[in-house]
Amino acid sequence: MRRSLWVLALLLAAGGPALAQETPDPAVVAKIEDQAFNHSQVMNIAFYLTDVSGPRLTNSPGYFRAANWVKNTLTDWGLSNATLEPWGDFGSGWELDKSYLALKAPYYQPIMAYPKAWTASTKGLVSGAVVLVDAKDSLALLNYKGKLKGKIVVFPNDDTLAEPFKADAMRYVDTDLAKMQEPLPERRRGNPDSARMAQFRLRGAFARQQAAFLKDEGALMVLSGNTRGKDGTLFVQSWGGNAQNLPAGLTDMVIPIEDLHRIIRLVKAGIPVELEGEVKSHFTDNKGDKQGYDVVGEIPGTDPQLKDQLVMLGGHLDSWHSSTGATDNAAGSAVMLEAVRILKTLDLHPRRTIRIVLWSGEEQGLFGSRGYVKNHFADPTTMDLKPEQPKVSAYYNLDNGSGRVRGVYLQGNEAVRPIFASWLTPFASLDASTLTIRNTGSTDHVSFDAVGIPAFQFIQDPLEYDTRTHHSTADSYDHLSAEDLKQAAAIVATFVYQTAVRDQELPRKPLPEARPAGARPF
Amino acid sequence: MRRSLWVLALLLAAGGPALAQETPDPAVVAKIEDQAFNHSQVMNIAFYLTDVSGPRLTNSPGYFRAANWVKNTLTDWGLSNATLEPWGDFGSGWELDKSYLALKAPYYQPIMAYPKAWTASTKGLVSGAVVLVDAKDSLALLNYKGKLKGKIVVFPNDDTLAEPFKADAMRYVDTDLAKMQEPLPERRRGNPDSARMAQFRLRGAFARQQAAFLKDEGALMVLSGNTRGKDGTLFVQSWGGNAQNLPAGLTDMVIPIEDLHRIIRLVKAGIPVELEGEVKSHFTDNKGDKQGYDVVGEIPGTDPQLKDQLVMLGGHLDSWHSSTGATDNAAGSAVMLEAVRILKTLDLHPRRTIRIVLWSGEEQGLFGSRGYVKNHFADPTTMDLKPEQPKVSAYYNLDNGSGRVRGVYLQGNEAVRPIFASWLTPFASLDASTLTIRNTGSTDHVSFDAVGIPAFQFIQDPLEYDTRTHHSTADSYDHLSAEDLKQAAAIVATFVYQTAVRDQELPRKPLPEARPAGARPF
């Protein structure tokens, strides 16, 4: 029923041969949908990426468990050239061996805390009184000189809890999608000397200075919280950046905002607060190798004229560490893997080569995709193109949680609109029909976009991504939506297939200008 | 503006002297509202009950910290006869000294677990493999004989997570309140021999049998979870009942449902799961005294004819132990305390004596109020009335979270409807105007109702009570709503004052029949 309707719609709408060429073959779409919905492996894939692999912090053992599972699985499925490919120097990974925190006075109560990534170990089980450190600058810090030895440091925080009258999860409704289609003024390229950047740098510099001061003064640990993390959900990242730019030696844990507020209220009321805690962690690397690795695999093209051209798809495989990175981004990784499994299983003889790459170092700055793009296609600071750059017809990315696909961000590429509109036609009944000219950022497609390769991120229903799971202790398998992931796999597989069999490569935007080496890249 | 409107409404509506007598004095209400809203102490009281006292499990040190703070505070405010009054034998309290749990294989990750009340200690830090125990009866248990020594037991669980598309918090809207006013068929008194009770007892008996089996077999601990506890919120009680009917010696922890599911998935996939954990706890009592204690205080009546009559108000002070029992029931306790503070501060010369009692043992079966009622007023199994029984005009209770008052459950007492309707008139603009003939149960007013004393629980907006905070790790100070509690204090103070100055006691329902000694009381 659903299929016959869209075929009819296509027949009625078909304006000419150009559009007709873009029309997905209903028989192929039917096979893809049958695989995606009736023979789905997407939750099984997600199980291995999350529950079995564990947290996938870049260069941690969990990341390599997942990456090797992906490599072996791609090989088992019959893909070619499955490998872990180094993209450049990342630095050490990091892994927890022990984490414990509790209130000890005025009474005992365990605190559901989680250490930030790359945080230092304590010297075994330690305990100390809490001191509130309220300093806006290095001068104010001097007030605490000599007062922090053996203490546990908390910063003032009077955030209110996030709104409980609003549901955590949402799906886009028509008005959201319509609003999304209004073009925005193009975002100004980041200017490294702008006031905002300067302020950002100052804040970062003071945070590092403060951390060094606290360490020098002999503080035992620092506790922090944030408002998004209510009800027991913690949002946990690192000090910022990756291991290399962290001051070593200060233990830094995230605690529930409610506990942080409790501690602050007690201290302010003059009631001594004592905590005990233990963090044991170690930096990890791959036998001294501090390179970061992406995972690659291919379905070779079958058209002698086109098989050296590429259709690429991917998402980042690495995660933050306080859960198993289910919606960020086992979801996207599993969908991309499921899409290539479907295409390989169906043996559809793509004309171009299909290459999947799952990235690492995304959470610390899109490092894995930036390194890969620089190695294969172009350095965005020079824009000298390598021979492979013109051969990539498109890169497709998925990294907005577990929600079904509602459409595509065209990333400013108006010429692809009619093509994608045709490709989405079979999926209107699955609620995926929105195309917006807007850019979306913050994930790996921008590494490709920056060197002139057509690169797209899909629009996905947010579900709980922005409220509960993104970088949090709640980002686990149970927060995945199987039906949403199946729909996404069907659509991605179709887009990749269409790109692989199209006569021409996808139209490109004008090549961007080279960007200053010191600029924040995207 | 608000006040002048309701005075006008009263003038227009006043049908005769009977109603006029019930009309709250606008000057008194104005003073009460000024205290409640402009000089509120309710959040400060709540701070001492929650943050400062800690978890208030009955007969634990936290309970006695709070109870003594209440006694001293009532005395400081000038109330009379403030004391801790024993209500009967409870048994030991229980307190945590250490709680830690973590996944150890297939990788390390801390698990945000919380021990059930009265659970046993482990022998220091222990670790063991997880075994799924799937037994419906004692015969099936035998399959596990000899297989559980040094193991950690998990039971199957395939609950799905609670709906994320629905907000945690809600307020009643007009249609909810209208529906609440439709009378329900009177609930049948519990029949101890009913099929449901029999099934309940069978399940309880098997749970105890299973626990004894697991302990005899040498299992290290049992882990459980429940669906309400998603996102890091844990709902933690005890094995059921109080310490006395628990099998000693088995460590039982609640873990996040997502972690429970993860462990079950891994075990079912044949991937060994190992955990490490440590629980240290001890049973507590008050120098060998295992009686439970309520906290009492009075504002003496000033009318020589009526001062030996009582208006009572209260709520339970005890809590479950995994947070600080803010919405259950520091909220209700703080509102009742604030109401007597307001009435004492305003020096309103109540005709009858006002007595506040905060209960213990509520969470294990309304023990504190049942004991108090039996000691002072009547034993519901004989219904022989003590001399004080006829002298209690009313008992008011608050125990439905932090939400503002929307009205009163009349508890089947139709004769009080016009009286309460008049008393609520000033508060229509504060959205409190609903009276329902319905009973509400499960808290301490039913102990009074059972012996024929007019006893009422207020209708409160649920906020997050049913979804997030009730008996959970999220039941902390930050989940209180200050504005709601202020409104509730103003209304409770007015109701108590009106009851204390009314010429007659409140009308009573017919005296209930004596109930069989073995019956579940309410």
JSON list of C-alpha atoms in Angstrom, two decimals, chain A residues 47-48 50-55 65 95-102 106-115 125 159 161 163-171 230-234 257-259 261-262 265-266 269 271 276 278 321-324 463-464 468 473-474 476-479, chain B residues 47-48 50-55 65 95-102 106-115 125 159 161 163-171 230-234 257-259 261-262 265-266 269 271 276 278 321-324 463-464 468 473-474 476-479:
[
{"chain": "A", "resi": 47, "resn": "PHE", "atom": "CA", "xyz": [24.51, -4.26, 21.62]},
{"chain": "A", "resi": 48, "resn": "TYR", "atom": "CA", "xyz": [28.09, -5.05, 20.59]},
{"chain": "A", "resi": 50, "resn": "THR", "atom": "CA", "xyz": [27.55, -0.49, 23.77]},
{"chain": "A", "resi": 51, "resn": "ASP", "atom": "CA", "xyz": [27.01, -3.31, 26.27]},
{"chain": "A", "resi": 52, "resn": "VAL", "atom": "CA", "xyz": [29.83, -5.50, 25.01]},
{"chain": "A", "resi": 53, "resn": "SER", "atom": "CA", "xyz": [32.45, -2.86, 24.18]},
{"chain": "A", "resi": 54, "resn": "GLY", "atom": "CA", "xyz": [31.68, -0.51, 27.07]},
{"chain": "A", "resi": 55, "resn": "PRO", "atom": "CA", "xyz": [32.65, 3.17, 27.12]},
{"chain": "A", "resi": 65, "resn": "ARG", "atom": "CA", "xyz": [37.19, -3.35, 21.46]},
{"chain": "A", "resi": 95, "resn": "GLU", "atom": "CA", "xyz": [40.38, 4.17, 31.65]},
{"chain": "A", "resi": 96, "resn": "LEU", "atom": "CA", "xyz": [38.79, 3.94, 35.08]},
{"chain": "A", "resi": 97, "resn": "ASP", "atom": "CA", "xyz": [39.78, 1.22, 37.53]},
{"chain": "A", "resi": 98, "resn": "LYS", "atom": "CA", "xyz": [37.79, 2.45, 40.50]},
{"chain": "A", "resi": 99, "resn": "SER", "atom": "CA", "xyz": [35.37, 5.22, 41.33]},
{"chain": "A", "resi": 100, "resn": "TYR", "atom": "CA", "xyz": [33.72, 5.85, 44.67]},
{"chain": "A", "resi": 101, "resn": "LEU", "atom": "CA", "xyz": [32.47, 8.93, 46.49]},
{"chain": "A", "resi": 102, "resn": "ALA", "atom": "CA", "xyz": [30.39, 9.42, 49.61]},
{"chain": "A", "resi": 106, "resn": "PRO", "atom": "CA", "xyz": [27.25, 15.28, 58.77]},
{"chain": "A", "resi": 107, "resn": "TYR", "atom": "CA", "xyz": [26.13, 11.69, 57.97]},
{"chain": "A", "resi": 108, "resn": "TYR", "atom": "CA", "xyz": [27.05, 8.89, 55.60]},
{"chain": "A", "resi": 109, "resn": "GLN", "atom": "CA", "xyz": [25.49, 8.74, 52.16]},
{"chain": "A", "resi": 110, "resn": "PRO", "atom": "CA", "xyz": [26.97, 7.45, 48.90]},
{"chain": "A", "resi": 111, "resn": "ILE", "atom": "CA", "xyz": [27.13, 10.06, 46.13]},
{"chain": "A", "resi": 112, "resn": "MET", "atom": "CA", "xyz": [26.54, 8.86, 42.58]},
{"chain": "A", "resi": 113, "resn": "ALA", "atom": "CA", "xyz": [29.61, 10.56, 41.15]},
{"chain": "A", "resi": 114, "resn": "TYR", "atom": "CA", "xyz": [31.53, 10.04, 37.92]},
{"chain": "A", "resi": 115, "resn": "PRO", "atom": "CA", "xyz": [35.13, 11.12, 37.25]},
{"chain": "A", "resi": 125, "resn": "LEU", "atom": "CA", "xyz": [40.77, 6.13, 49.69]},
{"chain": "A", "resi": 159, "resn": "ASP", "atom": "CA", "xyz": [21.61, 26.90, 38.99]},
{"chain": "A", "resi": 161, "resn": "LEU", "atom": "CA", "xyz": [16.95, 22.41, 38.06]},
{"chain": "A", "resi": 163, "resn": "GLU", "atom": "CA", "xyz": [11.96, 22.19, 33.97]},
{"chain": "A", "resi": 164, "resn": "PRO", "atom": "CA", "xyz": [10.14, 19.05, 35.10]},
{"chain": "A", "resi": 165, "resn": "PHE", "atom": "CA", "xyz": [6.88, 20.08, 33.41]},
{"chain": "A", "resi": 166, "resn": "LYS", "atom": "CA", "xyz": [8.39, 19.46, 29.97]},
{"chain": "A", "resi": 167, "resn": "ALA", "atom": "CA", "xyz": [8.82, 15.93, 28.65]},
{"chain": "A", "resi": 168, "resn": "ASP", "atom": "CA", "xyz": [12.39, 14.75, 28.12]},
{"chain": "A", "resi": 169, "resn": "ALA", "atom": "CA", "xyz": [11.63, 13.31, 24.70]},
{"chain": "A", "resi": 170, "resn": "MET", "atom": "CA", "xyz": [10.13, 15.00, 21.66]},
{"chain": "A", "resi": 171, "resn": "ARG", "atom": "CA", "xyz": [9.58, 14.39, 17.99]},
{"chain": "A", "resi": 230, "resn": "LYS", "atom": "CA", "xyz": [19.20, 16.24, 37.54]},
{"chain": "A", "resi": 231, "resn": "ASP", "atom": "CA", "xyz": [17.44, 13.15, 38.95]},
{"chain": "A", "resi": 232, "resn": "GLY", "atom": "CA", "xyz": [20.65, 11.14, 38.97]},
{"chain": "A", "resi": 233, "resn": "THR", "atom": "CA", "xyz": [21.67, 11.76, 35.38]},
{"chain": "A", "resi": 234, "resn": "LEU", "atom": "CA", "xyz": [25.20, 13.14, 35.18]},
{"chain": "A", "resi": 257, "resn": "ILE", "atom": "CA", "xyz": [23.43, 18.84, 41.00]},
{"chain": "A", "resi": 258, "resn": "GLU", "atom": "CA", "xyz": [21.16, 18.09, 43.96]},
{"chain": "A", "resi": 259, "resn": "ASP", "atom": "CA", "xyz": [24.12, 16.78, 45.97]},
{"chain": "A", "resi": 261, "resn": "HIS", "atom": "CA", "xyz": [23.61, 22.12, 46.08]},
{"chain": "A", "resi": 262, "resn": "ARG", "atom": "CA", "xyz": [23.19, 20.19, 49.34]},
{"chain": "A", "resi": 265, "resn": "ARG", "atom": "CA", "xyz": [23.92, 24.82, 51.48]},
{"chain": "A", "resi": 266, "resn": "LEU", "atom": "CA", "xyz": [25.46, 22.91, 54.39]},
{"chain": "A", "resi": 269, "resn": "ALA", "atom": "CA", "xyz": [25.12, 27.25, 56.96]},
{"chain": "A", "resi": 271, "resn": "ILE", "atom": "CA", "xyz": [27.84, 22.82, 59.05]},
{"chain": "A", "resi": 276, "resn": "GLU", "atom": "CA", "xyz": [35.49, 10.31, 51.25]},
{"chain": "A", "resi": 278, "resn": "GLU", "atom": "CA", "xyz": [38.62, 7.00, 45.68]},
{"chain": "A", "resi": 321, "resn": "HIS", "atom": "CA", "xyz": [32.92, 7.50, 29.05]},
{"chain": "A", "resi": 322, "resn": "SER", "atom": "CA", "xyz": [30.25, 7.74, 31.74]},
{"chain": "A", "resi": 323, "resn": "SER", "atom": "CA", "xyz": [27.94, 5.32, 29.99]},
{"chain": "A", "resi": 324, "resn": "THR", "atom": "CA", "xyz": [28.24, 3.32, 26.79]},
{"chain": "A", "resi": 463, "resn": "LEU", "atom": "CA", "xyz": [13.86, 12.07, 21.35]},
{"chain": "A", "resi": 464, "resn": "GLU", "atom": "CA", "xyz": [15.77, 12.49, 24.68]},
{"chain": "A", "resi": 468, "resn": "ARG", "atom": "CA", "xyz": [18.93, 13.25, 28.96]},
{"chain": "A", "resi": 473, "resn": "THR", "atom": "CA", "xyz": [25.38, 8.53, 32.41]},
{"chain": "A", "resi": 474, "resn": "ALA", "atom": "CA", "xyz": [21.98, 7.75, 30.85]},
{"chain": "A", "resi": 476, "resn": "SER", "atom": "CA", "xyz": [22.86, 3.44, 27.40]},
{"chain": "A", "resi": 477, "resn": "TYR", "atom": "CA", "xyz": [21.33, 0.76, 25.19]},
{"chain": "A", "resi": 478, "resn": "ASP", "atom": "CA", "xyz": [17.87, 1.04, 26.77]},
{"chain": "A", "resi": 479, "resn": "HIS", "atom": "CA", "xyz": [17.65, 4.62, 25.54]},
{"chain": "B", "resi": 47, "resn": "PHE", "atom": "CA", "xyz": [16.62, 22.33, 55.00]},
{"chain": "B", "resi": 48, "resn": "TYR", "atom": "CA", "xyz": [17.03, 21.11, 58.59]},
{"chain": "B", "resi": 50, "resn": "THR", "atom": "CA", "xyz": [16.57, 17.04, 54.77]},
{"chain": "B", "resi": 51, "resn": "ASP", "atom": "CA", "xyz": [20.10, 18.35, 54.20]},
{"chain": "B", "resi": 52, "resn": "VAL", "atom": "CA", "xyz": [21.03, 18.63, 57.85]},
{"chain": "B", "resi": 53, "resn": "SER", "atom": "CA", "xyz": [19.30, 15.53, 59.25]},
{"chain": "B", "resi": 54, "resn": "GLY", "atom": "CA", "xyz": [19.91, 13.25, 56.27]},
{"chain": "B", "resi": 55, "resn": "PRO", "atom": "CA", "xyz": [17.90, 10.10, 55.56]},
{"chain": "B", "resi": 65, "resn": "ARG", "atom": "CA", "xyz": [18.45, 14.05, 64.45]},
{"chain": "B", "resi": 95, "resn": "GLU", "atom": "CA", "xyz": [22.32, 2.92, 58.82]},
{"chain": "B", "resi": 96, "resn": "LEU", "atom": "CA", "xyz": [24.76, 2.70, 55.95]},
{"chain": "B", "resi": 97, "resn": "ASP", "atom": "CA", "xyz": [28.50, 3.01, 56.53]},
{"chain": "B", "resi": 98, "resn": "LYS", "atom": "CA", "xyz": [29.64, 2.19, 53.00]},
{"chain": "B", "resi": 99, "resn": "SER", "atom": "CA", "xyz": [28.10, 1.46, 49.67]},
{"chain": "B", "resi": 100, "resn": "TYR", "atom": "CA", "xyz": [29.97, 0.71, 46.45]},
{"chain": "B", "resi": 101, "resn": "LEU", "atom": "CA", "xyz": [29.23, -1.35, 43.36]},
{"chain": "B", "resi": 102, "resn": "ALA", "atom": "CA", "xyz": [30.94, -1.65, 39.98]},
{"chain": "B", "resi": 106, "resn": "PRO", "atom": "CA", "xyz": [33.80, -7.35, 30.65]},
{"chain": "B", "resi": 107, "resn": "TYR", "atom": "CA", "xyz": [35.13, -3.87, 31.60]},
{"chain": "B", "resi": 108, "resn": "TYR", "atom": "CA", "xyz": [35.19, -1.57, 34.60]},
{"chain": "B", "resi": 109, "resn": "GLN", "atom": "CA", "xyz": [32.34, 0.81, 35.19]},
{"chain": "B", "resi": 110, "resn": "PRO", "atom": "CA", "xyz": [30.91, 2.07, 38.48]},
{"chain": "B", "resi": 111, "resn": "ILE", "atom": "CA", "xyz": [27.23, 1.27, 39.00]},
{"chain": "B", "resi": 112, "resn": "MET", "atom": "CA", "xyz": [25.12, 3.84, 40.79]},
{"chain": "B", "resi": 113, "resn": "ALA", "atom": "CA", "xyz": [23.59, 1.35, 43.22]},
{"chain": "B", "resi": 114, "resn": "TYR", "atom": "CA", "xyz": [21.80, 1.80, 46.54]},
{"chain": "B", "resi": 115, "resn": "PRO", "atom": "CA", "xyz": [21.34, -0.88, 49.23]},
{"chain": "B", "resi": 125, "resn": "LEU", "atom": "CA", "xyz": [35.05, -5.73, 49.21]},
{"chain": "B", "resi": 159, "resn": "ASP", "atom": "CA", "xyz": [10.40, -4.20, 31.78]},
{"chain": "B", "resi": 161, "resn": "LEU", "atom": "CA", "xyz": [11.51, 2.09, 30.43]},
{"chain": "B", "resi": 163, "resn": "GLU", "atom": "CA", "xyz": [7.50, 6.87, 28.79]},
{"chain": "B", "resi": 164, "resn": "PRO", "atom": "CA", "xyz": [9.94, 9.71, 28.02]},
{"chain": "B", "resi": 165, "resn": "PHE", "atom": "CA", "xyz": [7.36, 11.64, 25.97]},
{"chain": "B", "resi": 166, "resn": "LYS", "atom": "CA", "xyz": [5.39, 12.49, 29.11]},
{"chain": "B", "resi": 167, "resn": "ALA", "atom": "CA", "xyz": [6.61, 15.17, 31.51]},
{"chain": "B", "resi": 168, "resn": "ASP", "atom": "CA", "xyz": [7.63, 14.03, 34.96]},
{"chain": "B", "resi": 169, "resn": "ALA", "atom": "CA", "xyz": [5.73, 16.81, 36.67]},
{"chain": "B", "resi": 170, "resn": "MET", "atom": "CA", "xyz": [2.06, 17.75, 36.41]},
{"chain": "B", "resi": 171, "resn": "ARG", "atom": "CA", "xyz": [-0.49, 19.96, 38.09]},
{"chain": "B", "resi": 230, "resn": "LYS", "atom": "CA", "xyz": [15.30, 5.19, 34.86]},
{"chain": "B", "resi": 231, "resn": "ASP", "atom": "CA", "xyz": [17.92, 7.84, 34.01]},
{"chain": "B", "resi": 232, "resn": "GLY", "atom": "CA", "xyz": [19.80, 7.27, 37.25]},
{"chain": "B", "resi": 233, "resn": "THR", "atom": "CA", "xyz": [16.85, 7.63, 39.60]},
{"chain": "B", "resi": 234, "resn": "LEU", "atom": "CA", "xyz": [16.56, 4.60, 41.87]},
{"chain": "B", "resi": 257, "resn": "ILE", "atom": "CA", "xyz": [17.20, -0.54, 35.34]},
{"chain": "B", "resi": 258, "resn": "GLU", "atom": "CA", "xyz": [19.49, 0.21, 32.38]},
{"chain": "B", "resi": 259, "resn": "ASP", "atom": "CA", "xyz": [22.42, -1.48, 34.14]},
{"chain": "B", "resi": 261, "resn": "HIS", "atom": "CA", "xyz": [19.17, -4.91, 31.60]},
{"chain": "B", "resi": 262, "resn": "ARG", "atom": "CA", "xyz": [22.76, -4.58, 30.37]},
{"chain": "B", "resi": 265, "resn": "ARG", "atom": "CA", "xyz": [21.73, -9.05, 28.05]},
{"chain": "B", "resi": 266, "resn": "LEU", "atom": "CA", "xyz": [25.43, -9.81, 28.49]},
{"chain": "B", "resi": 269, "resn": "ALA", "atom": "CA", "xyz": [24.70, -13.61, 25.23]},
{"chain": "B", "resi": 271, "resn": "ILE", "atom": "CA", "xyz": [29.52, -13.00, 27.98]},
{"chain": "B", "resi": 276, "resn": "GLU", "atom": "CA", "xyz": [32.66, -6.00, 42.72]},
{"chain": "B", "resi": 278, "resn": "GLU", "atom": "CA", "xyz": [31.01, -3.46, 49.24]},
{"chain": "B", "resi": 321, "resn": "HIS", "atom": "CA", "xyz": [16.81, 6.18, 53.11]},
{"chain": "B", "resi": 322, "resn": "SER", "atom": "CA", "xyz": [18.20, 6.60, 49.59]},
{"chain": "B", "resi": 323, "resn": "SER", "atom": "CA", "xyz": [17.88, 10.36, 49.65]},
{"chain": "B", "resi": 324, "resn": "THR", "atom": "CA", "xyz": [16.70, 12.80, 52.28]},
{"chain": "B", "resi": 463, "resn": "LEU", "atom": "CA", "xyz": [4.35, 17.63, 40.58]},
{"chain": "B", "resi": 464, "resn": "GLU", "atom": "CA", "xyz": [7.02, 14.88, 40.19]},
{"chain": "B", "resi": 468, "resn": "ARG", "atom": "CA", "xyz": [10.47, 10.76, 40.17]},
{"chain": "B", "resi": 473, "resn": "THR", "atom": "CA", "xyz": [17.27, 8.76, 45.20]},
{"chain": "B", "resi": 474, "resn": "ALA", "atom": "CA", "xyz": [15.87, 11.97, 43.68]},
{"chain": "B", "resi": 476, "resn": "SER", "atom": "CA", "xyz": [16.03, 15.75, 47.79]},
{"chain": "B", "resi": 477, "resn": "TYR", "atom": "CA", "xyz": [15.65, 19.40, 48.79]},
{"chain": "B", "resi": 478, "resn": "ASP", "atom": "CA", "xyz": [16.03, 20.69, 45.22]},
{"chain": "B", "resi": 479, "resn": "HIS", "atom": "CA", "xyz": [12.85, 18.83, 44.26]}
]
